[in-house]
mmCIF file of C-alpha atoms in Angstrom:
data_model
loop_
_atom_site.group_PDB
_atom_site.id
_atom_site.type_symbol
_atom_site.label_atom_id
_atom_site.label_comp_id
_atom_site.label_asym_id
_atom_site.label_seq_id
_atom_site.Cartn_x
_atom_site.Cartn_y
_atom_site.Cartn_z
ATOM 1 C CA MET A 11 6.622 -20.770 -17.898
ATOM 2 C CA ALA A 12 5.506 -17.072 -17.189
ATOM 3 C CA ASN A 13 7.771 -14.558 -18.837
ATOM 4 C CA THR A 14 8.596 -11.345 -16.679
ATOM 5 C CA THR A 15 10.412 -9.678 -19.387
ATOM 6 C CA GLU A 16 6.379 -9.100 -20.953
ATOM 7 C CA LYS A 17 3.925 -6.647 -20.126
ATOM 8 C CA ASN A 18 1.148 -8.751 -18.823
ATOM 9 C CA LEU A 19 2.033 -11.516 -16.792
ATOM 10 C CA GLU A 20 0.253 -14.436 -15.895
ATOM 11 C CA LEU A 21 0.473 -17.878 -13.774
ATOM 12 C CA ARG A 22 -1.288 -20.636 -15.004
ATOM 13 C CA THR A 23 -3.992 -22.381 -12.819
ATOM 14 C CA VAL A 24 -4.206 -26.048 -12.210
ATOM 15 C CA ASN A 25 -6.272 -28.211 -10.310
ATOM 16 C CA VAL A 26 -4.858 -31.007 -8.140
ATOM 17 C CA THR A 27 -6.175 -34.257 -8.917
ATOM 18 C CA ARG A 28 -3.565 -36.520 -6.652
ATOM 19 C CA TYR A 29 -2.364 -35.606 -3.101
ATOM 20 C CA VAL A 30 1.219 -38.005 -4.238
ATOM 21 C CA THR A 31 3.622 -37.399 -1.129
ATOM 22 C CA PRO A 32 3.696 -34.851 2.221
ATOM 23 C CA LEU A 33 7.896 -33.127 1.893
ATOM 24 C CA ARG A 34 8.230 -33.066 6.008
ATOM 25 C CA GLU A 35 12.033 -31.436 5.718
ATOM 26 C CA GLY A 36 10.296 -28.380 4.798
ATOM 27 C CA GLY A 37 8.605 -26.010 8.033
ATOM 28 C CA SER A 38 5.047 -25.600 6.243
ATOM 29 C CA MET A 39 4.905 -29.382 4.840
ATOM 30 C CA PRO A 40 4.652 -28.818 1.036
ATOM 31 C CA ALA A 41 3.621 -31.599 -0.893
ATOM 32 C CA ILE A 42 4.047 -33.317 -4.200
ATOM 33 C CA ALA A 43 0.906 -33.537 -5.950
ATOM 34 C CA GLU A 44 -0.542 -34.545 -9.403
ATOM 35 C CA ALA A 45 -2.172 -31.814 -11.186
ATOM 36 C CA ASP A 46 -4.939 -31.871 -14.486
ATOM 37 C CA ASP A 47 -2.266 -30.803 -16.791
ATOM 38 C CA GLY A 48 -0.523 -34.532 -15.598
ATOM 39 C CA PHE A 49 2.504 -32.676 -13.896
ATOM 40 C CA LEU A 50 3.532 -33.146 -10.753
ATOM 41 C CA TYR A 51 3.859 -29.984 -8.518
ATOM 42 C CA VAL A 52 5.168 -29.260 -4.817
ATOM 43 C CA LEU A 53 2.293 -27.943 -3.456
ATOM 44 C CA LYS A 54 2.812 -24.709 -1.195
ATOM 45 C CA PHE A 55 -0.569 -24.576 0.977
ATOM 46 C CA ARG A 56 -2.521 -21.252 1.980
ATOM 47 C CA GLY A 57 -3.290 -22.932 5.412
ATOM 48 C CA ALA A 58 -0.066 -23.756 6.144
ATOM 49 C CA GLY A 59 1.698 -21.681 9.514
ATOM 50 C CA GLN A 60 2.780 -18.241 7.695
ATOM 51 C CA GLY A 61 -0.225 -18.621 5.493
ATOM 52 C CA HIS A 62 -1.023 -16.221 2.721
ATOM 53 C CA LYS A 63 2.210 -14.166 2.949
ATOM 54 C CA ALA A 64 4.240 -17.021 2.277
ATOM 55 C CA LEU A 65 2.719 -17.069 -0.747
ATOM 56 C CA ILE A 66 3.304 -13.653 -1.990
ATOM 57 C CA SER A 67 7.085 -14.053 -0.886
ATOM 58 C CA GLU A 68 7.034 -17.048 -3.300
ATOM 59 C CA ILE A 69 5.367 -15.239 -6.083
ATOM 60 C CA ILE A 70 7.325 -11.954 -5.817
ATOM 61 C CA GLY A 71 11.138 -13.684 -5.207
ATOM 62 C CA GLY A 72 10.290 -16.790 -8.066
ATOM 63 C CA GLU A 73 9.529 -13.939 -10.620
ATOM 64 C CA ILE A 74 12.136 -11.600 -9.944
ATOM 65 C CA ALA A 75 14.300 -14.435 -9.839
ATOM 66 C CA ARG A 76 12.846 -15.315 -13.483
ATOM 67 C CA ALA A 77 13.186 -11.531 -14.746
ATOM 68 C CA LEU A 78 17.448 -11.530 -13.606
ATOM 69 C CA GLY A 79 17.669 -14.975 -15.989
ATOM 70 C CA LEU A 80 17.942 -16.945 -12.794
ATOM 71 C CA LYS A 81 16.668 -20.795 -13.074
ATOM 72 C CA MET A 82 13.884 -21.156 -11.615
ATOM 73 C CA PRO A 83 10.685 -23.627 -12.100
ATOM 74 C CA GLU A 84 7.007 -22.670 -13.148
ATOM 75 C CA LEU A 85 5.366 -21.130 -10.521
ATOM 76 C CA VAL A 86 1.546 -21.998 -11.207
ATOM 77 C CA PHE A 87 -2.177 -21.397 -9.072
ATOM 78 C CA ALA A 88 -3.375 -25.004 -7.629
ATOM 79 C CA ASN A 89 -6.749 -24.834 -6.992
ATOM 80 C CA LEU A 90 -7.461 -27.265 -3.651
ATOM 81 C CA ASP A 91 -10.980 -29.285 -3.542
ATOM 82 C CA GLU A 92 -12.333 -30.053 -0.193
ATOM 83 C CA ALA A 93 -12.400 -33.563 -0.969
ATOM 84 C CA PHE A 94 -8.601 -33.934 -0.174
ATOM 85 C CA GLY A 95 -9.344 -33.196 3.021
ATOM 86 C CA ARG A 96 -11.690 -36.532 3.965
ATOM 87 C CA THR A 97 -9.851 -39.203 2.250
ATOM 88 C CA GLU A 98 -6.595 -38.239 4.064
ATOM 89 C CA PRO A 99 -6.034 -40.404 6.794
ATOM 90 C CA ASP A 100 -3.156 -38.214 8.499
ATOM 91 C CA GLU A 101 -4.587 -35.730 10.794
ATOM 92 C CA GLU A 102 -1.898 -33.220 10.537
ATOM 93 C CA ILE A 103 -2.217 -33.503 6.854
ATOM 94 C CA GLN A 104 -5.737 -33.889 6.766
ATOM 95 C CA ASP A 105 -6.226 -30.297 9.000
ATOM 96 C CA LEU A 106 -3.751 -28.817 6.389
ATOM 97 C CA LEU A 107 -5.771 -30.109 3.857
ATOM 98 C CA LYS A 108 -8.644 -28.754 5.195
ATOM 99 C CA ALA A 109 -7.847 -25.280 5.778
ATOM 100 C CA SER A 110 -6.184 -24.979 2.441
ATOM 101 C CA VAL A 111 -9.173 -25.569 0.631
ATOM 102 C CA GLY A 112 -9.178 -22.712 -2.767
ATOM 103 C CA LEU A 113 -6.666 -21.117 -4.479
ATOM 104 C CA ASN A 114 -3.207 -22.339 -3.477
ATOM 105 C CA LEU A 115 0.864 -22.149 -5.030
ATOM 106 C CA ALA A 116 2.433 -24.386 -6.584
ATOM 107 C CA LEU A 117 6.311 -25.503 -8.848
ATOM 108 C CA HIS A 118 7.226 -28.090 -10.912
ATOM 109 C CA TYR A 119 8.539 -30.544 -9.587
ATOM 110 C CA LEU A 120 11.826 -31.047 -10.855
ATOM 111 C CA SER A 121 12.235 -35.035 -11.127
ATOM 112 C CA GLY A 122 15.725 -36.575 -10.163
ATOM 113 C CA ALA A 123 17.255 -33.210 -9.041
ATOM 114 C CA ILE A 124 19.950 -33.100 -6.689
ATOM 115 C CA THR A 125 20.309 -30.938 -3.760
ATOM 116 C CA TYR A 126 23.124 -27.769 -4.039
ATOM 117 C CA ASP A 127 26.077 -28.736 -1.620
ATOM 118 C CA PRO A 128 28.563 -26.179 -1.100
ATOM 119 C CA THR A 129 31.197 -28.603 -0.935
ATOM 120 C CA ILE A 130 30.856 -30.415 -3.975
ATOM 121 C CA ASN A 131 28.913 -27.787 -6.356
ATOM 122 C CA LYS A 132 30.911 -24.815 -7.594
ATOM 123 C CA VAL A 133 28.889 -22.497 -8.824
ATOM 124 C CA ASP A 134 30.523 -19.611 -11.194
ATOM 125 C CA SER A 135 31.226 -16.239 -9.465
ATOM 126 C CA ASN A 136 29.161 -14.042 -11.803
ATOM 127 C CA LEU A 137 25.906 -16.862 -11.043
ATOM 128 C CA ALA A 138 26.342 -16.797 -7.123
ATOM 129 C CA SER A 139 27.000 -12.807 -7.433
ATOM 130 C CA LYS A 140 23.839 -12.340 -9.109
ATOM 131 C CA ILE A 141 21.752 -14.547 -6.741
ATOM 132 C CA VAL A 142 23.345 -13.170 -3.637
ATOM 133 C CA TRP A 143 22.775 -9.891 -4.993
ATOM 134 C CA MET A 144 19.101 -10.784 -5.373
ATOM 135 C CA ASP A 145 19.072 -12.340 -2.089
ATOM 136 C CA CYS A 146 19.630 -8.826 -0.262
ATOM 137 C CA LEU A 147 17.085 -7.400 -2.236
ATOM 138 C CA LEU A 148 14.909 -10.107 -0.804
ATOM 139 C CA THR A 149 16.160 -10.087 2.515
ATOM 140 C CA ASN A 150 15.785 -13.778 2.076
ATOM 141 C CA MET A 151 16.957 -15.601 5.461
ATOM 142 C CA ASP A 152 17.065 -19.068 4.063
ATOM 143 C CA ARG A 153 19.814 -19.637 1.577
ATOM 144 C CA THR A 154 22.356 -20.777 3.904
ATOM 145 C CA ALA A 155 24.514 -24.242 3.828
ATOM 146 C CA ARG A 156 22.100 -26.046 6.364
ATOM 147 C CA ASN A 157 19.418 -25.188 4.023
ATOM 148 C CA THR A 158 20.387 -24.333 0.422
ATOM 149 C CA ASN A 159 17.147 -23.647 -1.173
ATOM 150 C CA MET A 160 18.820 -24.117 -4.558
ATOM 151 C CA LEU A 161 18.987 -27.984 -6.813
ATOM 152 C CA TYR A 162 21.282 -29.178 -9.463
ATOM 153 C CA TRP A 163 18.900 -30.460 -12.157
ATOM 154 C CA HIS A 164 19.849 -31.085 -15.714
ATOM 155 C CA LYS A 165 23.699 -29.958 -15.067
ATOM 156 C CA GLU A 166 21.649 -26.526 -14.170
ATOM 157 C CA LEU A 167 21.742 -24.797 -10.800
ATOM 158 C CA TRP A 168 17.808 -24.237 -10.154
ATOM 159 C CA LEU A 169 16.421 -21.699 -7.592
ATOM 160 C CA ILE A 170 13.602 -22.700 -5.211
ATOM 161 C CA ASP A 171 11.456 -21.674 -1.964
ATOM 162 C CA HIS A 172 11.859 -18.333 -1.419
ATOM 163 C CA GLY A 173 8.613 -18.562 1.336
ATOM 164 C CA ALA A 174 11.372 -16.939 3.929
ATOM 165 C CA SER A 175 11.816 -13.498 1.949
ATOM 166 C CA LEU A 176 10.182 -10.518 2.550
ATOM 167 C CA TYR A 177 10.106 -10.816 6.411
ATOM 168 C CA PHE A 178 9.179 -7.544 6.863
ATOM 169 C CA HIS A 179 5.647 -8.286 6.077
ATOM 170 C CA HIS A 180 4.886 -10.514 9.120
ATOM 171 C CA SER A 181 4.202 -7.664 11.364
ATOM 172 C CA TRP A 182 4.672 -4.561 8.720
ATOM 173 C CA GLN A 183 6.105 -2.534 11.601
ATOM 174 C CA ASN A 184 8.353 0.877 10.336
ATOM 175 C CA TRP A 185 7.896 -1.679 6.926
ATOM 176 C CA GLU A 186 9.646 2.243 4.862
ATOM 177 C CA GLU A 187 12.809 1.998 6.927
ATOM 178 C CA GLN A 188 13.523 -1.311 7.229
ATOM 179 C CA ALA A 189 13.284 -0.960 3.011
ATOM 180 C CA LYS A 190 16.458 0.891 3.387
ATOM 181 C CA ARG A 191 18.172 -1.164 5.706
ATOM 182 C CA PRO A 192 21.158 -3.739 5.130
ATOM 183 C CA PHE A 193 20.642 -6.964 4.923
ATOM 184 C CA VAL A 194 22.946 -8.257 7.884
ATOM 185 C CA LEU A 195 22.019 -12.160 7.385
ATOM 186 C CA VAL A 196 23.682 -12.384 3.906
ATOM 187 C CA LYS A 197 26.667 -13.138 6.111
ATOM 188 C CA ASP A 198 25.389 -16.736 6.340
ATOM 189 C CA HIS A 199 24.296 -16.793 2.741
ATOM 190 C CA VAL A 200 25.965 -20.179 1.463
ATOM 191 C CA LEU A 201 27.091 -18.331 -1.993
ATOM 192 C CA LEU A 202 28.963 -15.409 -0.180
ATOM 193 C CA PRO A 203 31.881 -17.254 -0.474
ATOM 194 C CA GLN A 204 32.113 -17.094 -4.118
ATOM 195 C CA ALA A 205 30.559 -14.241 -4.800
ATOM 196 C CA SER A 206 33.075 -11.934 -5.886
ATOM 197 C CA GLU A 207 30.740 -9.945 -8.508
ATOM 198 C CA ILE A 208 28.132 -8.216 -6.582
ATOM 199 C CA ALA A 209 29.168 -4.392 -7.126
ATOM 200 C CA ALA A 210 30.040 -5.547 -10.351
ATOM 201 C CA VAL A 211 25.973 -7.215 -10.804
ATOM 202 C CA ASP A 212 24.602 -4.042 -8.922
ATOM 203 C CA ALA A 213 23.958 -2.099 -12.461
ATOM 204 C CA GLU A 214 22.954 -4.485 -14.216
ATOM 205 C CA LEU A 215 20.105 -6.500 -12.572
ATOM 206 C CA LYS A 216 19.001 -2.888 -11.405
ATOM 207 C CA ALA A 217 18.408 -1.755 -15.222
ATOM 208 C CA ILE A 218 16.043 -5.017 -15.262
ATOM 209 C CA LEU A 219 13.803 -4.407 -12.108
ATOM 210 C CA THR A 220 12.105 -1.817 -13.799
ATOM 211 C CA PRO A 221 9.357 -0.224 -11.369
ATOM 212 C CA GLN A 222 6.909 -1.504 -14.373
ATOM 213 C CA LEU A 223 7.961 -4.958 -13.857
ATOM 214 C CA ILE A 224 7.263 -5.221 -10.032
ATOM 215 C CA ASP A 225 3.716 -3.680 -10.649
ATOM 216 C CA ASN A 226 3.371 -6.373 -13.241
ATOM 217 C CA ILE A 227 4.837 -9.325 -10.770
ATOM 218 C CA LEU A 228 2.993 -7.866 -8.027
ATOM 219 C CA ALA A 229 -0.161 -7.969 -9.982
ATOM 220 C CA LEU A 230 0.065 -11.800 -9.981
ATOM 221 C CA ILE A 231 -0.704 -11.600 -6.234
ATOM 222 C CA PRO A 232 -4.456 -12.691 -6.315
ATOM 223 C CA ASP A 233 -6.318 -9.692 -4.015
ATOM 224 C CA GLU A 234 -7.910 -12.481 -1.842
ATOM 225 C CA TRP A 235 -4.494 -12.937 -0.326
ATOM 226 C CA LEU A 236 -3.603 -9.416 0.270
ATOM 227 C CA ASP A 237 -5.903 -9.230 3.651
ATOM 228 C CA GLU A 238 -3.601 -7.521 5.645
ATOM 229 C CA ARG A 239 -5.898 -5.244 8.179
ATOM 230 C CA SER A 240 -3.076 -2.339 8.307
ATOM 231 C CA PHE A 241 -4.420 -1.644 4.969
ATOM 232 C CA GLU A 242 -7.482 -0.571 3.717
ATOM 233 C CA LYS A 243 -7.679 -2.605 0.426
ATOM 234 C CA PRO A 244 -5.588 -5.135 -1.420
ATOM 235 C CA GLU A 245 -4.093 -2.695 -3.860
ATOM 236 C CA ASP A 246 -3.089 -0.321 -1.443
ATOM 237 C CA GLN A 247 -1.047 -3.683 0.566
ATOM 238 C CA ARG A 248 0.340 -3.885 -3.564
ATOM 239 C CA LYS A 249 1.441 -0.615 -3.601
ATOM 240 C CA ALA A 250 3.301 -1.148 -0.206
ATOM 241 C CA TYR A 251 5.105 -4.018 -1.619
ATOM 242 C CA ALA A 252 5.844 -2.077 -4.343
ATOM 243 C CA TYR A 253 7.283 0.709 -2.484
ATOM 244 C CA PHE A 254 9.268 -1.452 -0.344
ATOM 245 C CA LEU A 255 11.394 -2.966 -3.199
ATOM 246 C CA ASN A 256 11.796 0.222 -5.631
ATOM 247 C CA THR A 257 12.946 1.729 -2.794
ATOM 248 C CA ARG A 258 15.271 -1.602 -2.240
ATOM 249 C CA ILE A 259 16.442 -1.254 -5.616
ATOM 250 C CA GLU A 260 17.100 1.929 -5.774
ATOM 251 C CA ASN A 261 19.346 2.288 -2.660
ATOM 252 C CA SER A 262 20.904 -1.892 -3.524
ATOM 253 C CA SER A 263 24.736 0.277 -2.401
ATOM 254 C CA VAL A 264 23.190 -0.284 1.118
ATOM 255 C CA PHE A 265 23.122 -3.921 0.907
ATOM 256 C CA VAL A 266 25.934 -4.476 -1.748
ATOM 257 C CA ASN A 267 28.530 -2.425 0.696
ATOM 258 C CA GLU A 268 27.236 -4.684 3.794
ATOM 259 C CA ALA A 269 27.245 -8.056 0.919
ATOM 260 C CA GLU A 270 31.169 -6.903 0.115
ATOM 261 C CA ASN A 271 31.956 -6.293 4.079
ATOM 262 C CA ALA A 272 30.372 -9.722 4.763
ATOM 263 C CA ARG A 273 32.471 -11.656 2.189
ATOM 264 C CA GLN A 274 35.406 -9.549 3.144
ATOM 265 C CA THR A 275 35.824 -11.462 6.121
ATOM 266 C CA LEU A 276 35.406 -15.064 5.201
ATOM 267 C CA ILE A 277 37.916 -14.720 2.367
#
């Protein structure tokens, strides 16, 4: 697994050898696939609706989660050969595979994992608070009771699917201002009722996410995915992500206060 405490981070690259089955419950229709290292992965396609931006969010969200000590399956780059699109009988899947030839993103498939159910599973307040804090930083709208994007595996809570994070980058309108705004959708976060230590974990988590660490995580993003027309070159877009994240970290009291106020309306 990548270790986000190291100076130079790296994601392994695997080659997809077998398309196993689609996961149709996902909006972007990811799939379970086997790679040439013998492992199964949940494959996220570059040709899906949100394209590279969802994969960028996955890298940033997943590696920030890992840096904060939260459980996150290993992320890898996954090469997809054009032959897969020719042999798939389902036309919708065939089109997705053809549009995704080349470099995609995948995470280790946690075989036997069960979906987190807030009516059955309880998360301790410290862990819940760290997850809520991180999702406020990332503006992750997709950790609700309807779609928790958390799994229990070997009696531990694992986070998956950060593709809906950083939604500002779908338009890049007023993105500098958005970096300082509260995350009002935290009111729908599935762990908010249990997150009684958000203010207490704030200083601890901010200390981990240094500007250097943020730069190291952003350096993982392939240049070919940084194709936003608003920027002259990939490095300019990478710097914009760094500005957004570092500004939110510096102004974390804004989203911490919003989360605490939202929580008070629930208890």
